[in-house]
Short mmCIF file of C-alpha atoms and ligand atoms in Angstrom, two decimals:
data_model
loop_
_atom_site.label_atom_id
_atom_site.label_comp_id
_atom_site.label_asym_id
_atom_site.label_seq_id
_atom_site.Cartn_x
_atom_site.Cartn_y
_atom_site.Cartn_z
CA MET E 77 153.72 70.41 122.82
CA ALA E 78 153.99 73.36 120.25
CA SER E 79 150.22 72.77 119.45
CA THR E 80 149.30 72.85 123.09
CA VAL E 81 151.03 76.15 123.63
CA GLY E 82 149.40 77.58 120.41
CA LEU E 83 146.03 76.39 121.45
CA GLY E 84 146.46 78.05 124.77
CA ILE E 85 147.51 81.44 123.01
CA PHE E 86 144.53 80.91 120.59
CA LEU E 87 142.08 80.54 123.45
CA ALA E 88 143.41 83.42 125.50
CA LEU E 89 143.06 85.61 122.37
CA LEU E 90 139.58 84.22 121.47
CA PHE E 91 138.25 84.93 125.05
CA ALA E 92 139.89 88.58 124.84
CA VAL E 93 138.05 89.24 121.54
CA LEU E 94 134.73 88.12 123.08
CA LEU E 95 135.17 90.21 126.18
CA ARG E 96 137.00 93.27 124.82
CA PRO E 97 133.75 94.98 123.60
CA PHE E 98 132.22 94.77 127.07
CA VAL E 99 135.22 95.52 129.31
CA THR E 100 135.15 99.32 129.75
CA GLY E 101 134.82 101.42 132.80
CA ARG E 102 132.83 100.11 135.98
CA VAL E 103 130.75 97.54 134.02
CA GLY E 104 133.89 95.96 132.87
CA VAL E 105 135.44 95.71 136.40
CA VAL E 106 132.31 94.08 137.73
CA LEU E 107 132.14 91.47 134.77
CA LEU E 108 135.81 90.59 135.03
CA CYS E 109 135.70 90.43 138.89
CA PHE E 110 132.68 88.21 138.51
CA LEU E 111 134.44 85.83 135.83
CA LEU E 112 137.64 85.69 137.78
CA ILE E 113 136.04 84.64 141.07
CA VAL E 114 133.59 82.01 139.54
CA SER E 115 136.29 80.75 137.13
CA ALA E 116 138.68 80.26 140.16
CA SER E 117 136.00 78.32 142.05
CA VAL E 118 135.14 76.24 139.26
CA SER E 119 138.93 75.66 138.33
CA HIS E 120 139.53 74.61 141.95
CA TYR E 121 136.90 71.78 141.87
CA LEU E 122 137.92 70.72 138.58
CA ASP E 123 141.47 70.01 139.73
CA ALA E 124 140.60 68.95 143.17
CA TRP E 125 137.83 66.67 142.28
CA GLY E 126 138.56 65.67 138.61
CA VAL E 127 134.89 66.43 137.91
CA LEU E 128 133.68 67.70 134.39
CA PHE E 129 131.49 70.72 134.30
CA ASP E 130 128.40 70.00 132.41
CA LYS E 131 124.63 70.65 132.88
CA GLY E 132 124.33 67.60 135.03
CA LEU E 133 126.76 68.97 137.55
CA VAL E 134 124.69 72.27 137.49
CA ARG E 135 121.55 70.29 138.18
CA ASN E 136 123.23 68.40 140.99
CA MET E 137 124.45 71.81 142.45
CA VAL E 138 121.01 73.38 142.28
CA GLU E 139 119.34 70.17 143.79
CA THR E 140 121.94 69.71 146.49
CA ASP E 141 121.43 70.38 150.11
CA THR E 142 123.52 72.62 152.42
CA ARG E 143 125.17 69.70 154.13
CA GLU E 144 126.75 68.74 150.83
CA VAL E 145 127.73 72.28 150.18
CA ARG E 146 129.45 72.44 153.53
CA GLU E 147 131.45 69.38 152.65
CA LEU E 148 132.77 71.12 149.54
CA LEU E 149 134.02 74.19 151.58
CA SER E 150 137.24 73.91 153.23
CA LEU E 151 140.32 76.06 154.05
CA PRO E 152 142.44 74.72 151.21
CA ALA E 153 139.70 75.39 148.71
CA PHE E 154 139.22 78.99 150.04
CA VAL E 155 142.94 79.59 149.83
CA ASP E 156 143.15 78.42 146.32
CA VAL E 157 140.13 80.41 145.27
CA PHE E 158 141.48 83.45 147.02
CA TRP E 159 144.97 83.19 145.22
CA ARG E 160 143.50 82.44 141.85
CA GLY E 161 140.26 84.53 141.81
CA ILE E 162 139.66 87.04 144.76
CA LEU E 163 143.11 88.49 144.85
CA PRO E 164 143.36 89.30 141.13
CA ALA E 165 139.64 90.53 141.30
CA ALA E 166 140.47 92.81 144.21
CA LEU E 167 143.46 94.23 142.35
CA LEU E 168 141.43 95.06 139.46
CA TRP E 169 138.76 96.58 141.61
CA PHE E 170 141.13 99.05 143.03
CA VAL E 171 143.15 99.81 139.75
CA GLY E 172 139.88 99.99 137.59
CA ILE E 173 139.46 100.14 134.00
CA ARG E 174 139.51 103.36 131.85
CA ARG E 175 136.25 103.94 130.05
CA ALA E 176 137.14 103.43 126.39
CA GLU E 177 135.36 105.13 123.55
CA TRP E 178 133.58 102.69 121.22
CA LYS E 179 136.16 103.55 118.24
CA ARG E 180 139.05 102.60 120.28
CA SER E 181 137.59 99.44 121.69
CA THR E 182 136.38 98.26 118.13
CA ILE E 183 140.01 98.62 116.89
CA HIS E 184 141.32 96.67 119.65
CA THR E 185 138.72 93.98 119.18
CA ALA E 186 139.55 93.77 115.52
CA LEU E 187 143.36 93.56 116.27
CA LEU E 188 142.83 90.81 118.78
CA GLY E 189 140.57 89.01 116.16
CA ALA E 190 143.14 89.16 113.50
CA MET E 191 145.86 87.77 115.88
CA ALA E 192 143.48 85.00 116.92
CA ALA E 193 142.76 84.16 113.15
CA GLY E 194 146.43 84.10 112.63
CA VAL E 195 147.21 81.70 115.39
CA ALA E 196 144.21 79.48 114.35
CA SER E 197 145.40 79.26 110.79
CA ALA E 198 149.02 78.27 111.84
CA LEU E 199 147.55 75.74 114.17
CA LEU E 200 145.37 74.22 111.43
CA ALA E 201 148.25 74.12 108.92
CA THR E 202 150.65 72.61 111.27
CA SER E 203 148.64 70.33 113.70
CA TYR E 204 145.15 69.96 112.33
CA GLY E 205 145.33 66.05 112.61
CA THR E 206 146.66 65.87 116.21
CA LEU E 207 144.18 68.57 117.45
CA ALA E 208 141.16 66.81 115.60
CA SER E 209 141.85 63.49 116.99
CA THR E 210 142.53 64.82 120.40
CA PHE E 211 139.29 66.51 120.47
CA ARG E 212 137.65 63.45 119.08
CA ASN E 213 139.03 61.15 121.64
CA HIS E 214 138.61 63.43 124.58
CA ARG E 215 135.21 64.98 124.23
CA GLU E 216 135.49 65.71 127.93
CA LEU E 217 137.78 68.50 127.09
CA ARG E 218 135.22 71.06 126.53
CA PHE E 219 133.79 70.28 130.03
CA GLN E 220 137.14 71.39 131.34
CA LEU E 221 137.68 74.60 129.56
CA VAL E 222 136.83 77.55 131.88
CA PRO E 223 134.86 79.74 131.45
CA THR E 224 132.96 78.26 128.58
CA ASN E 225 132.22 75.08 130.35
CA TYR E 226 130.20 76.62 133.16
CA ILE E 227 128.70 79.14 130.95
CA ASN E 228 127.62 76.46 128.52
CA ALA E 229 126.42 74.16 131.48
CA VAL E 230 124.29 76.87 133.11
CA TYR E 231 122.75 77.60 129.70
CA GLY E 232 122.18 74.11 128.91
CA TYR E 233 120.57 73.52 132.44
CA LEU E 234 118.28 76.55 131.99
CA LYS E 235 117.22 75.65 128.50
CA GLY E 236 116.43 72.13 129.76
CA GLU E 237 117.88 70.43 126.80
CA ASP E 238 117.76 67.13 128.23
CA VAL E 239 114.42 67.39 129.70
CA THR E 240 111.84 66.11 126.99
CA SER E 241 108.29 66.71 127.83
CA GLY E 242 107.84 62.93 127.86
CA ALA E 243 105.23 63.10 125.17
CA ILE E 244 106.60 61.49 122.03
CA LEU E 245 105.12 62.80 118.82
CA ARG E 246 103.32 60.00 117.01
CA ILE E 247 104.28 59.65 113.33
CA ALA E 248 102.54 57.98 110.55
CA PRO E 249 99.27 57.70 112.65
CA ASP E 250 97.43 56.27 109.51
CA ALA E 251 99.89 53.24 109.17
CA ARG E 252 98.29 50.11 108.30
CA ARG E 253 99.40 46.70 107.03
CA THR E 254 97.13 44.48 104.77
CA PRO E 255 96.97 41.07 106.36
CA SER E 256 99.36 38.77 104.60
CA LEU E 257 97.88 35.68 102.67
CA SER E 258 101.11 33.72 103.43
CA ALA E 259 101.55 31.53 106.36
CA ARG E 260 105.31 32.09 106.41
CA PRO E 261 106.70 34.80 108.74
CA LEU E 262 108.31 37.82 106.82
CA VAL E 263 111.68 38.59 108.60
CA LEU E 264 114.20 41.24 108.17
CA VAL E 265 117.51 41.12 109.66
CA LEU E 266 119.00 44.59 109.68
CA ILE E 267 122.66 44.79 110.53
CA VAL E 268 123.64 48.41 111.53
CA GLY E 269 127.26 48.54 111.04
CA GLU E 270 129.77 50.85 112.89
CA THR E 271 132.43 53.02 111.41
CA ALA E 272 132.83 50.97 108.20
CA ARG E 273 133.71 52.99 105.28
CA ALA E 274 132.84 52.12 101.66
CA ALA E 275 136.38 52.96 100.45
CA ASN E 276 137.77 49.77 102.06
CA PHE E 277 135.15 47.39 100.82
CA SER E 278 136.46 45.19 97.98
CA LEU E 279 132.94 44.77 96.88
CA GLY E 280 133.07 48.44 96.01
CA GLY E 281 136.33 48.17 94.14
CA TYR E 282 139.00 48.39 96.86
CA ALA E 283 142.02 46.59 95.77
CA ARG E 284 142.41 44.33 98.88
CA GLU E 285 140.20 41.33 99.42
CA THR E 286 138.49 42.67 102.64
CA ASN E 287 135.14 41.11 101.62
CA ALA E 288 136.32 37.53 100.76
CA ALA E 289 134.04 35.97 103.34
CA LEU E 290 131.02 37.47 101.29
CA ALA E 291 132.04 35.80 98.02
CA ASN E 292 129.58 33.16 96.63
CA ARG E 293 126.85 34.24 99.07
CA ASP E 294 124.69 36.02 96.48
CA ILE E 295 125.29 39.46 98.05
CA LEU E 296 124.07 42.59 96.35
CA TYR E 297 126.34 45.52 97.09
CA PHE E 298 125.18 49.08 96.81
CA GLN E 299 127.93 51.32 95.50
CA ASN E 300 126.80 54.89 96.30
CA VAL E 301 125.37 55.34 99.74
CA VAL E 302 125.90 58.44 101.84
CA SER E 303 125.51 58.72 105.58
CA CYS E 304 123.29 61.17 107.32
CA GLY E 305 125.92 62.23 109.92
CA THR E 306 129.41 61.35 110.68
CA ASP E 307 128.87 59.96 114.12
CA THR E 308 126.76 57.30 115.72
CA ALA E 309 124.71 59.81 117.81
CA THR E 310 123.59 61.54 114.66
CA SER E 311 123.38 58.82 111.89
CA LEU E 312 121.68 56.14 114.17
CA PRO E 313 118.58 58.37 115.05
CA CYS E 314 118.70 59.99 111.58
CA MET E 315 118.35 56.83 109.48
CA PHE E 316 115.39 55.54 111.50
CA SER E 317 113.66 58.90 111.84
CA GLY E 318 112.11 59.62 108.46
CA LEU E 319 112.94 63.21 108.94
CA GLY E 320 115.67 63.11 106.30
CA ALA E 321 119.20 64.45 106.70
CA GLU E 322 118.13 68.02 105.94
CA ASP E 323 115.50 68.20 108.49
CA PHE E 324 117.15 66.09 111.05
CA SER E 325 118.18 67.20 114.48
CA VAL E 326 118.86 64.90 117.41
CA ARG E 327 116.40 66.66 119.62
CA LYS E 328 113.63 66.49 117.00
CA ALA E 329 114.31 62.71 116.65
CA ARG E 330 114.30 62.19 120.48
CA GLU E 331 110.84 63.63 120.68
CA ARG E 332 109.24 61.60 118.14
CA GLU E 333 108.71 58.07 117.00
CA ASN E 334 110.80 56.33 114.41
CA ALA E 335 110.45 53.54 111.74
CA LEU E 336 110.69 50.89 114.40
CA ASP E 337 107.80 52.40 116.36
CA VAL E 338 105.71 52.43 113.33
CA LEU E 339 106.46 48.71 112.51
CA LEU E 340 105.62 47.75 116.13
CA ARG E 341 102.36 49.65 115.97
CA THR E 342 101.36 47.83 112.62
CA GLY E 343 101.82 44.30 114.16
CA VAL E 344 105.57 43.65 113.37
CA SER E 345 107.65 42.16 116.18
CA VAL E 346 110.80 44.37 116.45
CA GLN E 347 113.89 43.53 118.51
CA TRP E 348 117.17 45.36 118.94
CA LEU E 349 120.34 43.41 119.89
CA ASP E 350 123.29 45.77 120.82
CA ASN E 351 126.75 44.97 120.87
CA ASN E 352 127.78 48.57 120.78
CA SER E 353 127.34 51.62 123.16
CA GLY E 354 123.48 51.46 122.93
CA CYS E 355 120.92 52.59 120.27
CA LYS E 356 121.01 56.44 120.91
CA GLY E 357 117.32 56.38 121.73
CA VAL E 358 116.19 54.53 118.54
CA CYS E 359 115.19 51.52 120.60
CA ALA E 360 113.66 53.35 123.45
CA ARG E 361 110.21 51.62 122.96
CA VAL E 362 111.53 48.25 121.41
CA PRO E 363 112.46 45.09 123.26
CA THR E 364 116.21 45.42 123.51
CA GLN E 365 119.02 43.12 124.49
CA GLN E 366 122.41 44.46 125.25
CA MET E 367 125.19 41.83 124.51
CA PRO E 368 127.23 40.77 127.44
CA THR E 369 130.64 42.56 127.53
CA SER E 370 132.57 39.47 129.12
CA GLY E 371 132.21 35.87 130.02
CA ILE E 372 132.09 34.08 126.69
CA ASP E 373 135.10 31.86 126.12
CA GLY E 374 137.53 33.16 123.47
CA LEU E 375 135.11 36.09 122.18
CA CYS E 376 135.59 38.75 125.00
CA GLY E 377 138.43 41.11 125.50
CA GLU E 378 138.85 43.87 128.12
CA ASP E 379 135.82 45.91 127.34
CA ALA E 380 133.65 44.10 124.92
CA CYS E 381 132.91 40.86 123.09
CA GLN E 382 133.50 40.41 119.44
CA ASP E 383 130.62 40.81 117.05
CA GLU E 384 130.25 37.13 116.52
CA ILE E 385 128.22 37.12 119.61
CA LEU E 386 125.35 38.73 117.50
CA ALA E 387 125.12 35.84 115.01
CA ARG E 388 124.81 33.45 118.05
CA SER E 389 121.96 35.54 119.52
CA LEU E 390 120.35 36.02 116.22
CA GLU E 391 120.07 32.20 115.91
CA GLU E 392 118.34 31.89 119.16
CA ARG E 393 115.84 34.74 118.28
CA LEU E 394 114.97 33.21 114.92
CA ASN E 395 114.16 29.88 116.43
CA GLU E 396 111.37 31.81 118.38
CA VAL E 397 109.97 33.57 115.36
CA LYS E 398 106.20 33.16 114.78
CA GLN E 399 105.14 36.28 113.15
CA ASP E 400 106.48 39.13 110.89
CA THR E 401 109.66 40.33 112.52
CA ALA E 402 112.32 42.90 112.20
CA ILE E 403 115.72 42.23 114.14
CA VAL E 404 118.29 44.98 114.29
CA LEU E 405 121.84 44.01 115.08
CA HIS E 406 123.93 47.00 116.19
CA GLN E 407 127.58 45.94 115.65
CA MET E 408 130.84 47.07 117.37
CA GLY E 409 132.22 46.96 113.71
CA SER E 410 135.25 49.01 113.25
CA HIS E 411 134.92 51.28 116.13
CA GLY E 412 138.25 53.14 116.82
CA PRO E 413 140.53 54.17 117.74
CA ALA E 414 141.49 50.75 119.14
CA TYR E 415 140.76 49.06 115.90
CA TYR E 416 143.06 46.11 116.91
CA ARG E 417 140.65 44.99 119.49
CA ARG E 418 137.67 44.74 117.11
CA TYR E 419 138.69 41.40 115.71
CA PRO E 420 140.33 38.09 116.88
CA ALA E 421 144.15 38.48 116.60
CA PRO E 422 146.32 38.18 114.48
CA GLY E 423 144.03 39.37 111.45
CA LYS E 424 144.62 38.73 107.81
CA PHE E 425 146.65 41.96 107.03
CA GLN E 426 149.93 42.30 108.86
CA PRO E 427 151.64 44.21 110.40
CA THR E 428 149.19 45.93 112.55
CA CYS E 429 148.97 49.00 114.73
CA ASP E 430 148.15 47.51 118.34
CA THR E 431 147.45 50.68 120.09
CA ASN E 432 144.89 53.32 120.40
CA ARG E 433 147.36 56.12 119.83
CA ILE E 434 146.94 55.53 116.11
CA GLN E 435 148.89 58.58 114.88
CA SER E 436 151.98 57.04 116.30
CA CYS E 437 151.71 54.08 114.06
CA ASP E 438 152.98 53.60 110.46
CA ARG E 439 150.16 54.45 108.09
CA GLN E 440 150.25 51.10 106.27
CA ALA E 441 149.95 49.26 109.67
CA LEU E 442 146.93 51.44 110.63
CA VAL E 443 145.33 50.71 107.28
CA ASN E 444 146.07 46.99 107.92
CA THR E 445 144.40 47.10 111.19
CA TYR E 446 141.26 48.76 109.91
CA ASP E 447 141.17 46.40 106.97
CA ASN E 448 141.25 43.47 109.44
CA THR E 449 138.11 45.02 111.18
CA ILE E 450 136.26 45.24 107.78
CA GLU E 451 137.40 41.52 106.87
CA TYR E 452 136.00 40.60 110.32
CA THR E 453 132.73 42.41 109.70
CA SER E 454 132.53 40.60 106.36
CA GLN E 455 132.95 37.32 108.29
CA ASN E 456 130.13 38.22 110.67
CA ILE E 457 127.82 39.28 107.85
CA ALA E 458 128.54 35.98 106.25
CA ARG E 459 127.69 34.16 109.54
CA ILE E 460 124.56 36.12 109.76
CA VAL E 461 123.56 35.34 106.18
CA ASP E 462 124.28 31.61 106.87
CA VAL E 463 122.14 31.60 110.02
CA ALA E 464 119.40 33.20 107.94
CA ARG E 465 119.68 30.86 105.04
CA ALA E 466 119.44 27.91 107.40
CA ARG E 467 116.03 29.30 108.46
CA ALA E 468 114.98 30.14 104.94
CA PRO E 469 112.82 27.08 104.54
CA ALA E 470 110.55 28.26 107.38
CA MET E 471 110.31 31.94 106.72
CA ASP E 472 110.64 34.57 104.15
CA ILE E 473 113.90 36.18 105.46
CA ALA E 474 116.15 38.86 104.21
CA VAL E 475 119.41 40.44 105.47
CA LEU E 476 120.22 44.21 105.01
CA TYR E 477 123.38 45.68 106.23
CA ILE E 478 124.32 49.50 106.38
CA SER E 479 127.07 51.37 108.22
CA ASP E 480 126.31 54.46 110.30
CA HIS E 481 129.23 56.60 109.12
CA GLY E 482 132.80 56.07 107.66
CA GLU E 483 136.20 56.85 109.15
CA SER E 484 139.36 58.79 108.28
CA LEU E 485 142.61 56.90 108.60
CA GLY E 486 145.06 59.78 108.20
CA GLU E 487 144.09 60.97 104.84
CA ARG E 488 145.16 64.67 104.83
CA ASN E 489 146.04 64.09 108.42
CA ILE E 490 142.52 63.48 109.55
CA TYR E 491 141.83 60.66 111.82
CA LEU E 492 138.56 59.02 113.22
CA HIS E 493 135.28 60.52 112.42
CA GLY E 494 132.73 63.22 113.62
CA LEU E 495 133.65 66.15 111.33
CA PRO E 496 130.50 68.29 110.38
CA PRO E 497 128.93 66.58 107.38
CA MET E 498 129.50 69.66 105.26
CA LEU E 499 133.23 69.57 105.78
CA ALA E 500 133.68 65.88 106.07
CA PRO E 501 135.92 64.00 103.63
CA SER E 502 134.00 61.22 101.60
CA GLU E 503 135.90 58.73 103.79
CA GLN E 504 133.58 59.70 106.60
CA THR E 505 130.33 59.87 104.81
CA HIS E 506 130.47 57.16 101.94
CA VAL E 507 129.22 54.03 103.59
CA PRO E 508 128.77 50.31 102.53
CA MET E 509 125.30 48.86 102.15
CA LEU E 510 124.48 45.41 101.10
CA ALA E 511 121.57 43.02 100.94
CA TRP E 512 120.86 39.22 100.68
CA LEU E 513 117.46 38.01 99.54
CA PRO E 514 116.91 34.26 98.89
CA ALA E 515 114.57 33.16 96.12
CA ARG E 516 111.37 32.70 98.15
CA THR E 517 111.69 36.14 99.66
CA GLN E 518 112.16 37.59 96.26
CA GLU E 519 108.92 35.97 95.32
CA ARG E 520 107.24 37.21 98.32
CA LEU E 521 108.34 40.78 97.67
CA LYS E 522 107.54 40.49 94.09
CA LEU E 523 111.09 41.55 93.55
CA PRO E 524 113.42 39.41 91.40
CA ILE E 525 116.90 40.06 92.42
CA SER E 526 117.88 41.17 88.86
CA CYS E 527 115.67 44.24 89.37
CA LEU E 528 117.28 45.24 92.64
CA ALA E 529 120.71 44.67 91.01
CA SER E 530 119.80 46.95 88.19
CA VAL E 531 119.28 49.87 90.60
CA ALA E 532 122.23 48.98 93.01
CA GLY E 533 124.50 51.56 91.38
CA GLN E 534 122.22 54.44 91.99
CA GLU E 535 122.72 57.14 94.52
CA TYR E 536 121.19 56.42 97.98
CA SER E 537 121.56 57.63 101.50
CA HIS E 538 120.34 57.04 105.06
CA ASP E 539 117.12 58.90 103.96
CA ASN E 540 116.17 55.88 102.02
CA LEU E 541 116.11 53.45 105.13
CA PHE E 542 112.80 54.70 106.59
CA SER E 543 110.59 54.15 103.65
CA THR E 544 112.53 50.86 102.69
CA LEU E 545 111.73 49.44 106.11
CA LEU E 546 107.98 50.27 105.79
CA GLY E 547 107.97 49.09 102.11
CA PHE E 548 109.62 45.87 103.06
CA PHE E 549 106.81 45.04 105.46
CA GLY E 550 104.16 46.57 103.22
CA VAL E 551 103.11 49.38 105.60
CA ALA E 552 100.81 51.81 103.80
CA THR E 553 100.96 55.45 105.23
CA ALA E 554 101.20 58.95 103.94
CA ALA E 555 104.57 59.15 105.68
CA TYR E 556 105.75 56.48 103.15
CA ARG E 557 107.52 57.55 100.01
CA ALA E 558 107.81 55.10 97.16
CA ASP E 559 110.55 57.27 95.65
CA LEU E 560 112.68 56.55 98.67
CA ASP E 561 111.91 52.95 99.22
CA VAL E 562 114.86 51.00 97.44
CA LEU E 563 112.62 48.01 96.86
CA ALA E 564 109.94 50.17 95.10
CA ILE E 565 112.57 51.93 93.12
CA ALA E 566 113.77 48.54 91.98
CA ARG E 567 110.46 47.18 91.01
CA ALA E 568 109.73 50.15 89.02
CA SER E 569 113.07 50.14 87.20
CA ARG E 570 113.28 49.66 83.35
CA ALA E 571 115.08 46.38 83.89
CA CYS E 572 112.00 45.02 85.63
CA GLY E 573 109.94 45.92 82.51
CA ASN E 574 108.51 49.10 83.89
CA ALA E 575 108.99 52.73 83.11
CA PRO E 576 111.19 54.48 85.72
CA LEU E 577 109.55 55.55 88.86
CA ARG E 578 108.23 59.15 88.64
CA LEU E 579 109.67 61.06 91.45
CA THR E 580 107.18 62.99 93.65
CA LEU E 581 108.29 66.41 94.42
CA LYS E 582 108.34 67.42 98.01
ZN1 LIG Q 892 129.30 54.97 114.74
#
């Protein structure tokens, strides 16, 4: 409650700081009258219709016809807008605003700014965790904040941010694969995890046995892997884009091909199986199957089915494999805040936090619940490895798992994820990665597992995925970088009897 009031005061001060320099004399009156009336109208429709004001709504308004507009106009609407907007604007019009000299107005702005900064620091010190998780859980709030919601929406609409030209930039146009001499298909199963953080993987030294299911399965774990972003919408496109974290933007990625497109173009069959909220554009040109969200006995809850469903689908897909194939499995993983729904109850670690209001739980219960999701993810990776192992006599198959970003579980009062990578704690950016390669695949790739093991402790990031995927399938192109391909790094390692790979400078 105190944080809500504090936030209200902060926002009022912030808007005052932004407006103060312009609010002087007649210009100030006109500007404020305009803001008052438009804000009252927008607020009325937010309250009455429960709509969110985004650029989609602006587009609808622009493209609407007069009949629809008439339906929106009513006496109660007019009364509300009159009361909240027109009346204050009329008062302001008659009272007017004195023209202020710039010195005075600068001092006022500075004072307001100092007050806003003071309130902001107090809020951050006392309720950072609550506010951060509220904004994270309720992204819709920014579409409800008047007047920035409609200013942003109109700006976004005019900028046409979601209108891409339709032409997708071709990357790696020179990509080629040398025809394989082997009759056996080369198959990569790539599991893209969700919200799994390396800190809770016992393979990486976590004290609890969260990866027991992976023991005795010849899994190779990579200790130091950093994610590109701290949310799915950034990390997923980023890791397949080949842009690298430094050059990446969601918009850039949406307008160009990614690693999967290059694989498709060079004759690799690519499939995307999704048990999450979609592939964020990565699979736009790839055969995709969204997993069902209900109807499978014992596997589905209110809003989704457990990740086991992916192993079942994979089994069917592998039965049909005739050529070199990449199959991406996008898991639900540890997607919060309802961690307790991400695994079959009761879970190995008890007691648990069976609510999505995770701040209200005992911290240990919250960690138990999250650890149960990791333990369940381990079981699923094990299932997938077993499915792959069963097919290994017929194909050269490998399994690679990598998480999209980590998660905060209340450390320093931070929950969930999505902080800007510059500020994000390592819990949100240090992600688990692991690989499974049976003997014949090692032969096919000319990569003894000992070579790969010798470089497993090095530092990697999502930037490595693009070239590793191309390298796995032997795609030659100028866009491929051997110094980022984990397999090439391993082949060139000293443990493999070679001098370390010379890094090419960008
Ligand atoms: Zn994610």
